[in-house]
JSON list of C-alpha atoms in Angstrom, two decimals:
[
{"chain": "A", "resi": 1, "resn": "THR", "atom": "CA", "xyz": [78.90, -24.27, 58.29]},
{"chain": "A", "resi": 2, "resn": "ARG", "atom": "CA", "xyz": [79.21, -25.87, 54.90]},
{"chain": "A", "resi": 3, "resn": "MET", "atom": "CA", "xyz": [79.59, -29.61, 54.89]},
{"chain": "A", "resi": 4, "resn": "PRO", "atom": "CA", "xyz": [81.43, -31.11, 51.95]},
{"chain": "A", "resi": 5, "resn": "ARG", "atom": "CA", "xyz": [79.18, -32.63, 49.34]},
{"chain": "A", "resi": 6, "resn": "THR", "atom": "CA", "xyz": [79.66, -36.22, 48.32]},
{"chain": "A", "resi": 7, "resn": "ASP", "atom": "CA", "xyz": [80.84, -37.01, 44.80]},
{"chain": "A", "resi": 8, "resn": "GLU", "atom": "CA", "xyz": [77.30, -38.11, 43.95]},
{"chain": "A", "resi": 9, "resn": "GLN", "atom": "CA", "xyz": [75.85, -34.85, 45.23]},
{"chain": "A", "resi": 10, "resn": "TYR", "atom": "CA", "xyz": [78.39, -32.91, 43.17]},
{"chain": "A", "resi": 11, "resn": "ARG", "atom": "CA", "xyz": [77.40, -34.94, 40.09]},
{"chain": "A", "resi": 12, "resn": "PHE", "atom": "CA", "xyz": [73.73, -34.28, 40.79]},
{"chain": "A", "resi": 13, "resn": "PHE", "atom": "CA", "xyz": [74.17, -30.53, 41.12]},
{"chain": "A", "resi": 14, "resn": "THR", "atom": "CA", "xyz": [76.28, -30.47, 37.95]},
{"chain": "A", "resi": 15, "resn": "MET", "atom": "CA", "xyz": [73.54, -32.39, 36.12]},
{"chain": "A", "resi": 16, "resn": "VAL", "atom": "CA", "xyz": [70.61, -30.31, 37.39]},
{"chain": "A", "resi": 17, "resn": "LYS", "atom": "CA", "xyz": [72.43, -27.05, 36.54]},
{"chain": "A", "resi": 18, "resn": "GLN", "atom": "CA", "xyz": [71.77, -27.92, 32.90]},
{"chain": "A", "resi": 19, "resn": "MET", "atom": "CA", "xyz": [68.24, -26.72, 33.68]},
{"chain": "A", "resi": 20, "resn": "PRO", "atom": "CA", "xyz": [68.77, -23.54, 35.74]},
{"chain": "A", "resi": 21, "resn": "SER", "atom": "CA", "xyz": [65.03, -23.05, 36.27]},
{"chain": "A", "resi": 22, "resn": "LEU", "atom": "CA", "xyz": [64.94, -26.38, 38.14]},
{"chain": "A", "resi": 23, "resn": "ALA", "atom": "CA", "xyz": [68.40, -26.17, 39.72]},
{"chain": "A", "resi": 24, "resn": "LYS", "atom": "CA", "xyz": [67.22, -23.24, 41.84]},
{"chain": "A", "resi": 25, "resn": "LEU", "atom": "CA", "xyz": [64.78, -25.59, 43.60]},
{"chain": "A", "resi": 26, "resn": "TRP", "atom": "CA", "xyz": [67.68, -27.30, 45.40]},
{"chain": "A", "resi": 27, "resn": "ASP", "atom": "CA", "xyz": [69.83, -25.75, 48.09]},
{"chain": "A", "resi": 28, "resn": "PRO", "atom": "CA", "xyz": [73.26, -27.31, 47.46]},
{"chain": "A", "resi": 29, "resn": "PHE", "atom": "CA", "xyz": [74.58, -26.26, 50.86]},
{"chain": "A", "resi": 30, "resn": "LYS", "atom": "CA", "xyz": [71.64, -27.55, 52.89]},
{"chain": "A", "resi": 31, "resn": "ARG", "atom": "CA", "xyz": [71.31, -30.46, 50.42]},
{"chain": "A", "resi": 32, "resn": "GLU", "atom": "CA", "xyz": [67.54, -30.23, 50.26]},
{"chain": "A", "resi": 33, "resn": "TYR", "atom": "CA", "xyz": [64.59, -29.00, 48.26]},
{"chain": "A", "resi": 34, "resn": "ASP", "atom": "CA", "xyz": [61.25, -27.60, 49.41]},
{"chain": "A", "resi": 35, "resn": "PRO", "atom": "CA", "xyz": [58.51, -30.18, 48.67]},
{"chain": "A", "resi": 36, "resn": "GLU", "atom": "CA", "xyz": [55.77, -27.51, 48.82]},
{"chain": "A", "resi": 37, "resn": "ILE", "atom": "CA", "xyz": [57.45, -25.42, 46.12]},
{"chain": "A", "resi": 38, "resn": "VAL", "atom": "CA", "xyz": [58.06, -28.56, 44.02]},
{"chain": "A", "resi": 39, "resn": "ASP", "atom": "CA", "xyz": [54.42, -29.63, 44.31]},
{"chain": "A", "resi": 40, "resn": "GLU", "atom": "CA", "xyz": [53.25, -26.14, 43.38]},
{"chain": "A", "resi": 41, "resn": "LEU", "atom": "CA", "xyz": [55.56, -26.01, 40.35]},
{"chain": "A", "resi": 42, "resn": "LEU", "atom": "CA", "xyz": [54.44, -29.45, 39.15]},
{"chain": "A", "resi": 43, "resn": "GLY", "atom": "CA", "xyz": [50.90, -28.09, 39.03]},
{"chain": "A", "resi": 44, "resn": "VAL", "atom": "CA", "xyz": [51.68, -25.09, 36.83]},
{"chain": "A", "resi": 45, "resn": "THR", "atom": "CA", "xyz": [54.76, -25.83, 34.72]},
{"chain": "A", "resi": 46, "resn": "SER", "atom": "CA", "xyz": [54.92, -27.24, 31.20]},
{"chain": "A", "resi": 47, "resn": "HIS", "atom": "CA", "xyz": [54.62, -30.98, 30.71]},
{"chain": "A", "resi": 48, "resn": "GLY", "atom": "CA", "xyz": [58.25, -31.29, 29.58]},
{"chain": "A", "resi": 49, "resn": "THR", "atom": "CA", "xyz": [59.57, -29.34, 32.55]},
{"chain": "A", "resi": 50, "resn": "ALA", "atom": "CA", "xyz": [57.46, -31.46, 34.89]},
{"chain": "A", "resi": 51, "resn": "ILE", "atom": "CA", "xyz": [58.97, -34.62, 33.37]},
{"chain": "A", "resi": 52, "resn": "MET", "atom": "CA", "xyz": [62.49, -33.34, 33.97]},
{"chain": "A", "resi": 53, "resn": "LEU", "atom": "CA", "xyz": [61.62, -32.25, 37.50]},
{"chain": "A", "resi": 54, "resn": "ARG", "atom": "CA", "xyz": [60.22, -35.72, 38.24]},
{"chain": "A", "resi": 55, "resn": "PHE", "atom": "CA", "xyz": [63.43, -37.25, 36.82]},
{"chain": "A", "resi": 56, "resn": "PHE", "atom": "CA", "xyz": [65.68, -35.07, 39.00]},
{"chain": "A", "resi": 57, "resn": "LEU", "atom": "CA", "xyz": [63.54, -35.76, 42.06]},
{"chain": "A", "resi": 58, "resn": "GLY", "atom": "CA", "xyz": [63.69, -39.51, 41.41]},
{"chain": "A", "resi": 59, "resn": "VAL", "atom": "CA", "xyz": [67.48, -39.39, 41.22]},
{"chain": "A", "resi": 60, "resn": "TRP", "atom": "CA", "xyz": [67.76, -37.15, 44.28]},
{"chain": "A", "resi": 61, "resn": "ARG", "atom": "CA", "xyz": [65.36, -39.20, 46.40]},
{"chain": "A", "resi": 62, "resn": "ASN", "atom": "CA", "xyz": [66.30, -42.59, 44.91]},
{"chain": "A", "resi": 63, "resn": "ASP", "atom": "CA", "xyz": [62.64, -43.51, 44.70]},
{"chain": "A", "resi": 64, "resn": "TYR", "atom": "CA", "xyz": [59.52, -43.38, 42.54]},
{"chain": "A", "resi": 65, "resn": "TYR", "atom": "CA", "xyz": [57.52, -40.99, 44.72]},
{"chain": "A", "resi": 66, "resn": "TYR", "atom": "CA", "xyz": [57.14, -38.37, 41.97]},
{"chain": "A", "resi": 67, "resn": "GLU", "atom": "CA", "xyz": [56.37, -41.03, 39.35]},
{"chain": "A", "resi": 68, "resn": "PHE", "atom": "CA", "xyz": [58.91, -40.29, 36.62]},
{"chain": "A", "resi": 69, "resn": "ASP", "atom": "CA", "xyz": [57.75, -42.08, 33.45]},
{"chain": "A", "resi": 70, "resn": "LEU", "atom": "CA", "xyz": [60.51, -42.97, 30.97]},
{"chain": "A", "resi": 71, "resn": "PHE", "atom": "CA", "xyz": [58.04, -43.68, 28.16]},
{"chain": "A", "resi": 72, "resn": "ASP", "atom": "CA", "xyz": [56.41, -40.27, 28.61]},
{"chain": "A", "resi": 73, "resn": "ALA", "atom": "CA", "xyz": [59.88, -38.68, 28.64]},
{"chain": "A", "resi": 74, "resn": "VAL", "atom": "CA", "xyz": [60.88, -40.34, 25.36]},
{"chain": "A", "resi": 75, "resn": "GLN", "atom": "CA", "xyz": [57.64, -39.29, 23.67]},
{"chain": "A", "resi": 76, "resn": "THR", "atom": "CA", "xyz": [57.71, -35.71, 24.96]},
{"chain": "A", "resi": 77, "resn": "LEU", "atom": "CA", "xyz": [61.24, -34.38, 25.49]},
{"chain": "A", "resi": 78, "resn": "ASP", "atom": "CA", "xyz": [63.62, -32.93, 22.94]},
{"chain": "A", "resi": 79, "resn": "ALA", "atom": "CA", "xyz": [67.05, -34.42, 22.25]},
{"chain": "A", "resi": 80, "resn": "ASP", "atom": "CA", "xyz": [68.89, -32.11, 24.68]},
{"chain": "A", "resi": 81, "resn": "HIS", "atom": "CA", "xyz": [66.70, -33.07, 27.62]},
{"chain": "A", "resi": 82, "resn": "LEU", "atom": "CA", "xyz": [66.82, -36.75, 26.72]},
{"chain": "A", "resi": 83, "resn": "LEU", "atom": "CA", "xyz": [70.61, -36.48, 26.64]},
{"chain": "A", "resi": 84, "resn": "ILE", "atom": "CA", "xyz": [70.58, -35.53, 30.34]},
{"chain": "A", "resi": 85, "resn": "ILE", "atom": "CA", "xyz": [68.55, -38.64, 31.16]},
{"chain": "A", "resi": 86, "resn": "LYS", "atom": "CA", "xyz": [70.64, -40.87, 28.88]},
{"chain": "A", "resi": 87, "resn": "GLY", "atom": "CA", "xyz": [73.83, -39.60, 30.49]},
{"chain": "A", "resi": 88, "resn": "TRP", "atom": "CA", "xyz": [72.54, -40.53, 33.92]},
{"chain": "A", "resi": 89, "resn": "MET", "atom": "CA", "xyz": [71.32, -43.92, 32.69]},
{"chain": "A", "resi": 90, "resn": "ALA", "atom": "CA", "xyz": [74.75, -44.70, 31.26]},
{"chain": "A", "resi": 91, "resn": "ASP", "atom": "CA", "xyz": [76.32, -44.16, 34.70]},
{"chain": "A", "resi": 92, "resn": "PRO", "atom": "CA", "xyz": [73.60, -43.94, 37.36]},
{"chain": "A", "resi": 93, "resn": "PHE", "atom": "CA", "xyz": [74.24, -42.49, 40.78]},
{"chain": "A", "resi": 94, "resn": "TRP", "atom": "CA", "xyz": [72.13, -41.46, 43.76]},
{"chain": "A", "resi": 95, "resn": "PRO", "atom": "CA", "xyz": [73.09, -38.51, 45.94]}
]
């Protein structure tokens, strides 16, 4: 059965859908991701994609386990990706 998502989970899935290649890592109905797949992807993906994945994981988990680095993000990401982070920072939430 499908359990209703919280408002914060809805906001998260709306945010992460801006990067479809990363959105597919989350199962919105089970409300989970596969840590093994995430760890594998972090080892092979581009630096910018890894930064965004670490950001999304930090928001999802509400912790620093994946070591998102804001300074690295600002130095590396383009304006569109930084806009995702800035939008969250302006109104943070944790699913």
